[in-house]
């Protein structure tokens, strides 16, 4: 099954299940096991989100036997009605965690490894008058107005296949090579500064560290070429701050079609390095 999920990350300690902590995976798998009437259910997600990070477009997959699905969903025109599974899940889940859809996954689909890109948005309110208290848990309040043009100028050299070690929290044996497809800022109708960040994958803290460096440029404390200089150094720079998570939302995950699903999953499992 493919499951599309949305959540407000404020009161979760991140995606990954942890003992005695409230996490998205823990809450969801508990409800899923109840709906499917199985002792436990284990899902794979497109990308693990940190504590406080939100999602509109998280994607999961679950390998499940046909008879389990048949028992959990009413038959509809000879097959299971997976909409029933979605409705039953939403009846059990807390209000800050919602299923947006349940469908039969195509052959070769893997929520994590079949993905060809993930798109995040980071939202900043940089004048106190624009801060709407109704959305304060989903935007970063910044006390000084930021220069969007300077921030966009700093974005361009960061695009493409790069080693983002300077902006990632290193993990043993994990590569920091990523392809950054989009990075730009624009203001929405309410004046909120929205950063779009799209890449084939992200390493730990990468988006929040990139945003931190671009805020430094937007404040005028560094020139627009500074983030690219940090990138080329391939070392964590103490001048790069990792901003708070609550302005960050996983908006969408992209997948290929047909036979490319399995082929992409095979490619993604290979460790990437710069030539």
Coordinates of C-alpha atoms in Angstrom, one line a residue:
X1 CA 0.0 0.0 0.0
X2 CA 1.0 3.6 -0.6
X3 CA -0.2 6.0 2.2
X4 CA -0.1 9.8 1.9
X5 CA 0.2 11.5 5.2
X6 CA 0.1 15.0 6.7
X7 CA 1.0 16.2 10.2
X8 CA 1.7 19.1 12.4
X9 CA 5.1 18.3 13.9
X10 CA 4.9 20.7 16.8
X11 CA 4.1 18.1 19.5
X12 CA 6.0 15.2 18.0
X13 CA 9.6 14.2 18.8
X14 CA 10.2 13.7 15.1
X15 CA 9.3 10.9 12.7
X16 CA 11.2 7.9 14.0
X17 CA 9.8 5.7 16.7
X18 CA 11.5 6.1 20.1
X19 CA 10.7 4.5 23.4
X20 CA 8.4 6.6 25.7
X21 CA 8.3 9.5 23.2
X22 CA 5.5 10.7 21.0
X23 CA 6.6 10.3 17.4
X24 CA 4.7 10.3 14.1
X25 CA 5.8 6.8 13.3
X26 CA 4.8 5.5 16.7
X27 CA 1.4 7.0 16.6
X28 CA 0.7 6.0 13.0
X29 CA 1.9 2.4 13.3
X30 CA -0.1 1.8 16.4
X31 CA -3.3 3.0 14.7
X32 CA -2.5 1.1 11.5
X33 CA -2.0 -2.2 13.4
X34 CA -5.4 -1.7 15.0
X35 CA -7.1 -1.0 11.7
X36 CA -5.4 -4.0 9.9
X37 CA -6.0 -6.3 13.0
X38 CA -2.4 -7.3 13.1
X39 CA 0.1 -7.4 16.1
X40 CA 2.3 -4.8 14.6
X41 CA 2.7 -2.8 11.4
X42 CA 5.9 -1.3 10.0
X43 CA 5.9 1.4 7.4
X44 CA 8.7 3.0 5.3
X45 CA 8.6 6.7 4.8
X46 CA 10.0 8.9 2.0
X47 CA 12.0 11.0 4.4
X48 CA 12.4 11.2 8.2
X49 CA 11.5 14.6 9.6
X50 CA 13.1 16.0 12.7
X51 CA 11.2 17.1 15.9
X52 CA 9.0 20.1 15.2
X53 CA 9.1 19.7 11.3
X54 CA 5.7 19.5 9.6
X55 CA 4.5 17.6 6.5
X56 CA 1.8 18.0 4.0
X57 CA 3.2 15.4 1.5
X58 CA 4.8 12.6 3.5
X59 CA 4.6 9.3 1.6
X60 CA 4.7 5.8 3.2
X61 CA 4.6 2.2 1.9
X62 CA 3.6 -0.9 3.7
X63 CA 3.9 -4.5 2.5
X64 CA 0.8 -6.4 3.5
X65 CA -0.9 -9.6 2.5
X66 CA -4.1 -9.5 0.4
X67 CA -6.1 -11.3 3.1
X68 CA -5.2 -8.7 5.7
X69 CA -6.4 -5.9 3.4
X70 CA -9.6 -7.8 2.5
X71 CA -10.4 -8.1 6.2
X72 CA -9.8 -4.4 6.9
X73 CA -11.6 -3.0 3.9
X74 CA -15.0 -3.6 2.4
X75 CA -14.9 -5.2 -1.1
X76 CA -15.8 -2.8 -3.8
X77 CA -16.4 -4.0 -7.4
X78 CA -14.4 -7.2 -6.6
X79 CA -11.5 -5.5 -4.8
X80 CA -10.9 -3.8 -1.4
X81 CA -12.1 -0.3 -0.9
X82 CA -8.9 1.3 0.5
X83 CA -10.9 4.5 1.3
X84 CA -12.3 2.5 4.2
X85 CA -8.8 2.0 5.5
X86 CA -8.1 5.7 5.3
X87 CA -11.4 6.6 7.1
X88 CA -10.8 4.1 9.8
X89 CA -7.3 5.4 10.3
X90 CA -8.4 9.0 10.6
X91 CA -11.0 7.9 13.1
X92 CA -8.2 6.6 15.4
X93 CA -5.5 9.1 14.7
X94 CA -5.0 12.4 16.7
X95 CA -6.0 15.6 15.1
X96 CA -2.4 16.6 14.3
X97 CA -1.9 13.5 12.1
X98 CA -4.1 12.9 9.1
X99 CA -4.2 10.3 6.3
X100 CA -4.7 12.0 2.9
X101 CA -5.0 8.9 0.9
X102 CA -4.5 5.1 0.7
X103 CA -3.9 3.3 -2.6
X104 CA -2.4 0.2 -4.0
X105 CA 1.2 0.9 -4.7
X106 CA 2.4 0.1 -8.3
X107 CA 4.9 -2.7 -8.9
X108 CA 8.4 -1.8 -7.7
X109 CA 7.3 1.1 -5.5
X110 CA 9.4 2.0 -2.5
X111 CA 8.4 5.2 -0.6
X112 CA 12.0 6.0 0.2
X113 CA 14.2 4.6 -2.5
X114 CA 11.9 5.1 -5.5
X115 CA 11.6 8.9 -4.8
X116 CA 13.5 11.1 -7.3
X117 CA 13.0 14.3 -5.3
X118 CA 11.6 15.8 -2.1
X119 CA 10.4 19.3 -1.9
X120 CA 10.4 21.4 1.3
X121 CA 9.2 24.9 2.1
X122 CA 10.7 27.1 4.8
X123 CA 8.5 30.0 5.9
X124 CA 9.9 33.2 7.6
X125 CA 8.0 36.2 8.9
X126 CA 10.6 39.0 9.0
X127 CA 8.5 41.9 10.4
X128 CA 6.6 41.6 13.6
X129 CA 3.5 43.2 12.1
X130 CA 3.1 40.3 9.7
X131 CA 3.2 37.6 12.3
X132 CA -0.2 36.0 12.4
X133 CA -0.7 34.3 15.8
X134 CA -2.8 31.6 14.2
X135 CA 0.1 30.3 12.2
X136 CA 3.0 31.1 14.5
X137 CA 3.8 27.4 15.0
X138 CA 4.5 27.0 11.2
X139 CA 6.6 30.1 10.5
X140 CA 9.9 31.3 11.9
X141 CA 9.6 34.8 13.3
X142 CA 12.7 36.9 12.5
X143 CA 13.2 40.3 14.1
X144 CA 14.8 42.0 11.2
X145 CA 13.7 42.4 7.6
X146 CA 15.6 40.2 5.2
X147 CA 17.0 41.1 1.7
X148 CA 15.3 38.5 -0.5
X149 CA 17.3 39.5 -3.6
X150 CA 20.6 38.9 -1.8
X151 CA 19.4 35.5 -0.5
X152 CA 18.4 34.5 -4.0
X153 CA 21.8 35.5 -5.4
X154 CA 23.4 33.3 -2.7
X155 CA 21.2 30.3 -3.8
X156 CA 22.3 29.9 -7.4
X157 CA 25.9 28.6 -6.7
X158 CA 24.5 25.9 -4.4
X159 CA 22.5 24.2 -7.1
X160 CA 23.5 20.9 -8.7
X161 CA 25.4 17.8 -7.6
X162 CA 27.5 18.9 -4.6
X163 CA 29.0 17.6 -1.4
X164 CA 26.9 19.3 1.3
X165 CA 29.2 18.2 4.2
X166 CA 29.4 21.8 5.3
X167 CA 25.6 21.9 5.9
X168 CA 25.0 18.4 7.2
X169 CA 25.3 16.6 10.5
X170 CA 27.6 13.7 9.6
X171 CA 26.5 10.1 10.2
X172 CA 29.0 7.2 10.1
X173 CA 29.1 5.6 6.7
X174 CA 26.6 8.0 5.1
X175 CA 27.3 10.2 2.1
X176 CA 26.7 13.9 2.1
X177 CA 26.6 14.2 -1.7
X178 CA 23.2 15.4 -2.9
X179 CA 21.7 17.0 -6.1
X180 CA 20.0 20.3 -5.2
X181 CA 17.4 20.9 -7.8
X182 CA 15.7 24.1 -6.6
X183 CA 16.6 26.7 -4.0
X184 CA 14.8 30.1 -4.2
X185 CA 12.8 32.6 -2.1
X186 CA 9.6 34.5 -2.8
X187 CA 7.0 36.3 -0.8
X188 CA 3.5 35.1 -0.6
X189 CA 0.3 37.2 -0.6
X190 CA 0.7 37.9 3.1
X191 CA 4.3 39.0 2.8
X192 CA 5.7 35.7 4.3
X193 CA 9.1 34.8 2.9
X194 CA 8.9 31.3 1.5
X195 CA 12.0 29.3 0.6
X196 CA 11.5 26.4 -1.8
X197 CA 14.1 23.6 -1.4
X198 CA 14.0 20.6 -3.7
X199 CA 16.6 17.9 -4.0
X200 CA 17.0 14.2 -4.8
X201 CA 17.5 13.6 -1.1
X202 CA 18.6 15.5 2.0
X203 CA 21.1 14.7 4.8
X204 CA 20.5 15.5 8.5
X205 CA 20.0 19.2 9.2
X206 CA 20.8 20.1 5.6
X207 CA 17.8 22.3 4.9
X208 CA 17.8 24.1 8.2
X209 CA 21.6 24.8 7.9
X210 CA 21.2 26.1 4.3
X211 CA 18.4 28.4 5.5
X212 CA 20.6 29.6 8.4
X213 CA 23.4 30.6 6.0
X214 CA 20.9 32.4 3.7
X215 CA 19.4 34.3 6.6
X216 CA 22.9 35.5 7.5
X217 CA 23.2 36.9 3.9
X218 CA 19.7 38.3 4.0
X219 CA 20.6 40.3 7.1
X220 CA 23.7 41.7 5.4
X221 CA 26.2 40.1 7.8
X222 CA 27.7 38.1 4.9
X223 CA 28.1 38.6 1.2
X224 CA 26.0 36.5 -1.2
X225 CA 29.0 34.4 -2.2
X226 CA 29.6 33.3 1.4
X227 CA 27.4 30.1 1.4
X228 CA 29.2 28.8 -1.7
X229 CA 32.5 29.4 0.0
X230 CA 31.3 27.4 3.0
X231 CA 30.1 24.7 0.7
X232 CA 33.5 24.4 -1.0
X233 CA 35.3 24.1 2.3
X234 CA 33.4 20.8 3.0
X235 CA 33.7 21.4 6.7
X236 CA 31.1 22.5 9.2
X237 CA 31.4 26.2 9.8
X238 CA 30.4 27.4 13.3
X239 CA 29.2 30.6 11.7
X240 CA 26.4 28.6 10.0
X241 CA 23.4 28.3 12.4
X242 CA 20.8 25.5 12.1
X243 CA 17.6 27.4 12.4
X244 CA 14.6 26.2 14.5
X245 CA 12.5 23.5 12.8
X246 CA 9.0 24.8 13.1
X247 CA 9.2 26.9 9.9
X248 CA 9.9 23.8 7.8
X249 CA 7.3 21.7 6.0
X250 CA 7.7 18.6 3.7
X251 CA 5.4 19.6 0.9
X252 CA 5.8 16.9 -1.8
X253 CA 7.7 13.8 -2.9
X254 CA 8.2 13.0 -6.6
X255 CA 8.3 9.6 -8.1
X256 CA 8.9 8.2 -11.6
X257 CA 6.4 6.0 -13.4
X258 CA 6.3 2.4 -14.5
X259 CA 9.4 0.3 -14.5
X260 CA 11.5 3.3 -13.5
X261 CA 10.2 2.9 -9.9
X262 CA 12.2 -0.2 -9.3
X263 CA 15.2 1.0 -11.4
X264 CA 15.3 4.3 -9.3
X265 CA 15.1 2.3 -6.1
X266 CA 18.2 0.3 -7.2
X267 CA 20.1 3.4 -8.1
X268 CA 19.2 5.2 -4.8
X269 CA 20.7 2.3 -2.8
X270 CA 24.1 2.9 -4.2
X271 CA 26.4 5.3 -2.3
X272 CA 26.9 8.5 -4.2
X273 CA 30.3 10.3 -4.6
X274 CA 31.5 13.2 -6.6
X275 CA 33.6 12.3 -9.6

